Amino acid sequence: MRDILIISLVGSFVLTVVLNTLPKAFPGAAKRAEQAVHRQLDRMQPSGGSGGGGTKVVFPWKAMIIVSVGLTILINVIGALAG
């Protein structure tokens, strides 16, 4: 149990450092991503009339499954190598 706690703490620290330094490695990426989202939203808006259409909700369930499986495999590999 103690090994899992240490691995979790180290992983949390490393992930925090990576996520805080990543934006500095790619300056302007957030602005470009925001512009891309705005362009995509403009394309999704219905043209013409003012009423009628519903709102399209995008739920990235495929990406969530892929990321979940990938992280599970990564954690299991790290656990196997550490143990």
GROMACS .gro file of N, CA and C in nm:
model
  249
    1MET      N    1   0.083  -0.119   0.000
    1MET     CA    2   0.000   0.000   0.000
    1MET      C    3   0.087   0.125   0.000
    2ARG      N    4   0.198   0.119   0.071
    2ARG     CA    5   0.287   0.234   0.079
    2ARG      C    6   0.347   0.269  -0.057
    3ASP      N    7   0.377   0.166  -0.138
    3ASP     CA    8   0.433   0.190  -0.270
    3ASP      C    9   0.335   0.264  -0.360
    4ILE      N   10   0.209   0.228  -0.353
    4ILE     CA   11   0.107   0.294  -0.435
    4ILE      C   12   0.096   0.441  -0.396
    5LEU      N   13   0.104   0.469  -0.268
    5LEU     CA   14   0.096   0.608  -0.222
    5LEU      C   15   0.214   0.689  -0.272
    6ILE      N   16   0.333   0.633  -0.267
    6ILE     CA   17   0.452   0.703  -0.314
    6ILE      C   18   0.444   0.727  -0.465
    7ILE      N   19   0.404   0.624  -0.539
    7ILE     CA   20   0.390   0.638  -0.684
    7ILE      C   21   0.284   0.744  -0.717
    8SER      N   22   0.176   0.744  -0.644
    8SER     CA   23   0.070   0.842  -0.666
    8SER      C   24   0.118   0.984  -0.638
    9LEU      N   25   0.191   1.002  -0.530
    9LEU     CA   26   0.242   1.136  -0.497
    9LEU      C   27   0.344   1.184  -0.600
   10VAL      N   28   0.435   1.096  -0.639
   10VAL     CA   29   0.536   1.134  -0.739
   10VAL      C   30   0.468   1.164  -0.872
   11GLY      N   31   0.373   1.079  -0.912
   11GLY     CA   32   0.300   1.102  -1.037
   11GLY      C   33   0.223   1.233  -1.035
   12SER      N   34   0.161   1.263  -0.923
   12SER     CA   35   0.087   1.388  -0.910
   12SER      C   36   0.180   1.508  -0.921
   13PHE      N   37   0.295   1.499  -0.857
   13PHE     CA   38   0.392   1.608  -0.864
   13PHE      C   39   0.441   1.628  -1.007
   14VAL      N   40   0.478   1.518  -1.072
   14VAL     CA   41   0.530   1.528  -1.210
   14VAL      C   42   0.422   1.584  -1.303
   15LEU      N   43   0.300   1.536  -1.289
   15LEU     CA   44   0.191   1.584  -1.374
   15LEU      C   45   0.165   1.733  -1.351
   16THR      N   46   0.172   1.776  -1.226
   16THR     CA   47   0.153   1.918  -1.194
   16THR      C   48   0.261   2.003  -1.259
   17VAL      N   49   0.384   1.959  -1.249
   17VAL     CA   50   0.496   2.035  -1.309
   17VAL      C   51   0.480   2.039  -1.461
   18VAL      N   52   0.446   1.927  -1.522
   18VAL     CA   53   0.431   1.922  -1.668
   18VAL      C   54   0.318   2.013  -1.713
   19LEU      N   55   0.203   2.005  -1.645
   19LEU     CA   56   0.089   2.086  -1.687
   19LEU      C   57   0.109   2.235  -1.662
   20ASN      N   58   0.196   2.269  -1.569
   20ASN     CA   59   0.224   2.411  -1.545
   20ASN      C   60   0.332   2.466  -1.637
   21THR      N   61   0.420   2.382  -1.688
   21THR     CA   62   0.526   2.430  -1.777
   21THR      C   63   0.490   2.414  -1.924
   22LEU      N   64   0.395   2.329  -1.957
   22LEU     CA   65   0.358   2.305  -2.096
   22LEU      C   66   0.312   2.432  -2.168
   23PRO      N   67   0.227   2.516  -2.107
   23PRO     CA   68   0.187   2.639  -2.178
   23PRO      C   69   0.304   2.732  -2.210
   24LYS      N   70   0.408   2.729  -2.129
   24LYS     CA   71   0.525   2.813  -2.156
   24LYS      C   72   0.605   2.761  -2.274
   25ALA      N   73   0.596   2.631  -2.300
   25ALA     CA   74   0.669   2.571  -2.412
   25ALA      C   75   0.602   2.605  -2.546
   26PHE      N   76   0.472   2.633  -2.543
   26PHE     CA   77   0.398   2.664  -2.665
   26PHE      C   78   0.323   2.796  -2.647
   27PRO      N   79   0.394   2.907  -2.648
   27PRO     CA   80   0.326   3.036  -2.628
   27PRO      C   81   0.230   3.064  -2.745
   28GLY      N   82   0.115   3.115  -2.712
   28GLY     CA   83   0.016   3.148  -2.814
   28GLY      C   84  -0.074   3.032  -2.852
   29ALA      N   85  -0.046   2.913  -2.799
   29ALA     CA   86  -0.127   2.797  -2.835
   29ALA      C   87  -0.270   2.811  -2.783
   30ALA      N   88  -0.286   2.869  -2.666
   30ALA     CA   89  -0.420   2.887  -2.610
   30ALA      C   90  -0.503   2.981  -2.696
   31LYS      N   91  -0.441   3.088  -2.745
   31LYS     CA   92  -0.512   3.183  -2.830
   31LYS      C   93  -0.553   3.118  -2.961
   32ARG      N   94  -0.462   3.038  -3.020
   32ARG     CA   95  -0.495   2.968  -3.144
   32ARG      C   96  -0.607   2.867  -3.122
   33ALA      N   97  -0.603   2.797  -3.010
   33ALA     CA   98  -0.708   2.699  -2.980
   33ALA      C   99  -0.842   2.770  -2.961
   34GLU      N  100  -0.840   2.884  -2.894
   34GLU     CA  101  -0.963   2.960  -2.874
   34GLU      C  102  -1.021   3.005  -3.008
   35GLN      N  103  -0.936   3.053  -3.098
   35GLN     CA  104  -0.982   3.095  -3.230
   35GLN      C  105  -1.039   2.977  -3.308
   36ALA      N  106  -0.976   2.861  -3.296
   36ALA     CA  107  -1.025   2.743  -3.367
   36ALA      C  108  -1.162   2.702  -3.314
   37VAL      N  109  -1.181   2.712  -3.183
   37VAL     CA  110  -1.312   2.679  -3.125
   37VAL      C  111  -1.418   2.776  -3.174
   38HIS      N  112  -1.384   2.904  -3.180
   38HIS     CA  113  -1.479   3.004  -3.228
   38HIS      C  114  -1.515   2.979  -3.374
   39ARG      N  115  -1.416   2.943  -3.457
   39ARG     CA  116  -1.445   2.912  -3.597
   39ARG      C  117  -1.538   2.792  -3.608
   40GLN      N  118  -1.511   2.689  -3.527
   40GLN     CA  119  -1.595   2.569  -3.530
   40GLN      C  120  -1.737   2.602  -3.485
   41LEU      N  121  -1.751   2.683  -3.382
   41LEU     CA  122  -1.884   2.721  -3.335
   41LEU      C  123  -1.958   2.803  -3.440
   42ASP      N  124  -1.887   2.890  -3.511
   42ASP     CA  125  -1.951   2.968  -3.616
   42ASP      C  126  -2.002   2.878  -3.728
   43ARG      N  127  -1.928   2.772  -3.759
   43ARG     CA  128  -1.972   2.679  -3.863
   43ARG      C  129  -2.093   2.598  -3.819
   44MET      N  130  -2.104   2.570  -3.689
   44MET     CA  131  -2.213   2.487  -3.638
   44MET      C  132  -2.344   2.565  -3.626
   45GLN      N  133  -2.339   2.697  -3.621
   45GLN     CA  134  -2.458   2.778  -3.603
   45GLN      C  135  -2.544   2.770  -3.729
   46PRO      N  136  -2.674   2.755  -3.711
   46PRO     CA  137  -2.761   2.749  -3.828
   46PRO      C  138  -2.762   2.882  -3.901
   47SER      N  139  -2.762   2.874  -4.033
   47SER     CA  140  -2.765   2.998  -4.112
   47SER      C  141  -2.910   3.040  -4.133
   48GLY      N  142  -2.928   3.167  -4.151
   48GLY     CA  143  -3.062   3.216  -4.178
   48GLY      C  144  -3.140   3.242  -4.050
   49GLY      N  145  -3.268   3.217  -4.051
   49GLY     CA  146  -3.367   3.246  -3.947
   49GLY      C  147  -3.315   3.253  -3.805
   50SER      N  148  -3.398   3.310  -3.722
   50SER     CA  149  -3.355   3.336  -3.586
   50SER      C  150  -3.402   3.230  -3.488
   51GLY      N  151  -3.493   3.145  -3.526
   51GLY     CA  152  -3.545   3.051  -3.427
   51GLY      C  153  -3.536   2.909  -3.476
   52GLY      N  154  -3.588   2.823  -3.395
   52GLY     CA  155  -3.599   2.687  -3.442
   52GLY      C  156  -3.495   2.593  -3.389
   53GLY      N  157  -3.378   2.594  -3.441
   53GLY     CA  158  -3.278   2.491  -3.414
   53GLY      C  159  -3.241   2.474  -3.268
   54GLY      N  160  -3.214   2.352  -3.232
   54GLY     CA  161  -3.169   2.324  -3.096
   54GLY      C  162  -3.019   2.346  -3.086
   55THR      N  163  -2.970   2.332  -2.968
   55THR     CA  164  -2.828   2.348  -2.944
   55THR      C  165  -2.761   2.213  -2.956
   56LYS      N  166  -2.653   2.207  -3.031
   56LYS     CA  167  -2.578   2.084  -3.047
   56LYS      C  168  -2.477   2.073  -2.933
   57VAL      N  169  -2.485   1.966  -2.858
   57VAL     CA  170  -2.393   1.943  -2.747
   57VAL      C  171  -2.294   1.836  -2.789
   58VAL      N  172  -2.166   1.866  -2.777
   58VAL     CA  173  -2.062   1.772  -2.814
   58VAL      C  174  -2.006   1.710  -2.687
   59PHE      N  175  -2.012   1.578  -2.679
   59PHE     CA  176  -1.959   1.507  -2.562
   59PHE      C  177  -1.852   1.410  -2.613
   60PRO      N  178  -1.726   1.437  -2.581
   60PRO     CA  179  -1.616   1.358  -2.637
   60PRO      C  180  -1.599   1.223  -2.569
   61TRP      N  181  -1.698   1.135  -2.579
   61TRP     CA  182  -1.692   1.009  -2.508
   61TRP      C  183  -1.584   0.916  -2.564
   62LYS      N  184  -1.559   0.922  -2.694
   62LYS     CA  185  -1.454   0.837  -2.751
   62LYS      C  186  -1.317   0.877  -2.698
   63ALA      N  187  -1.291   1.006  -2.694
   63ALA     CA  188  -1.163   1.053  -2.641
   63ALA      C  189  -1.149   1.019  -2.494
   64MET      N  190  -1.258   1.027  -2.419
   64MET     CA  191  -1.252   0.994  -2.276
   64MET      C  192  -1.219   0.847  -2.256
   65ILE      N  193  -1.275   0.760  -2.337
   65ILE     CA  194  -1.246   0.617  -2.325
   65ILE      C  195  -1.100   0.590  -2.360
   66ILE      N  196  -1.052   0.649  -2.469
   66ILE     CA  197  -0.914   0.628  -2.511
   66ILE      C  198  -0.817   0.676  -2.405
   67VAL      N  199  -0.840   0.795  -2.351
   67VAL     CA  200  -0.752   0.850  -2.247
   67VAL      C  201  -0.758   0.764  -2.122
   68SER      N  202  -0.876   0.718  -2.085
   68SER     CA  203  -0.892   0.635  -1.966
   68SER      C  204  -0.816   0.503  -1.980
   69VAL      N  205  -0.832   0.439  -2.093
   69VAL     CA  206  -0.761   0.312  -2.116
   69VAL      C  207  -0.611   0.335  -2.119
   70GLY      N  208  -0.568   0.440  -2.185
   70GLY     CA  209  -0.424   0.471  -2.192
   70GLY      C  210  -0.365   0.498  -2.054
   71LEU      N  211  -0.433   0.576  -1.974
   71LEU     CA  212  -0.382   0.605  -1.840
   71LEU      C  213  -0.385   0.481  -1.751
   72THR      N  214  -0.486   0.396  -1.767
   72THR     CA  215  -0.491   0.273  -1.690
   72THR      C  216  -0.373   0.183  -1.723
   73ILE      N  217  -0.344   0.169  -1.851
   73ILE     CA  218  -0.229   0.088  -1.893
   73ILE      C  219  -0.100   0.148  -1.840
   74LEU      N  220  -0.085   0.279  -1.851
   74LEU     CA  221   0.036   0.346  -1.803
   74LEU      C  222   0.055   0.325  -1.653
   75ILE      N  223  -0.050   0.340  -1.577
   75ILE     CA  224  -0.040   0.321  -1.432
   75ILE      C  225  -0.005   0.177  -1.398
   76ASN      N  226  -0.064   0.081  -1.470
   76ASN     CA  227  -0.033  -0.059  -1.445
   76ASN      C  228   0.112  -0.093  -1.482
   77VAL      N  229   0.163  -0.036  -1.591
   77VAL     CA  230   0.302  -0.060  -1.630
   77VAL      C  231   0.396   0.000  -1.525
   78ILE      N  232   0.367   0.122  -1.482
   78ILE     CA  233   0.452   0.185  -1.381
   78ILE      C  234   0.448   0.104  -1.251
   79GLY      N  235   0.329   0.058  -1.213
   79GLY     CA  236   0.317  -0.025  -1.094
   79GLY      C  237   0.395  -0.155  -1.105
   80ALA      N  238   0.391  -0.217  -1.224
   80ALA     CA  239   0.465  -0.342  -1.244
   80ALA      C  240   0.615  -0.320  -1.240
   81LEU      N  241   0.661  -0.209  -1.297
   81LEU     CA  242   0.805  -0.180  -1.297
   81LEU      C  243   0.855  -0.141  -1.158
   82ALA      N  244   0.769  -0.076  -1.082
   82ALA     CA  245   0.810  -0.032  -0.947
   82ALA      C  246   0.805  -0.148  -0.848
   83GLY      N  247   0.719  -0.244  -0.873
   83GLY     CA  248   0.699  -0.351  -0.775
   83GLY      C  249   0.782  -0.466  -0.807
   0.00000   0.00000   0.00000
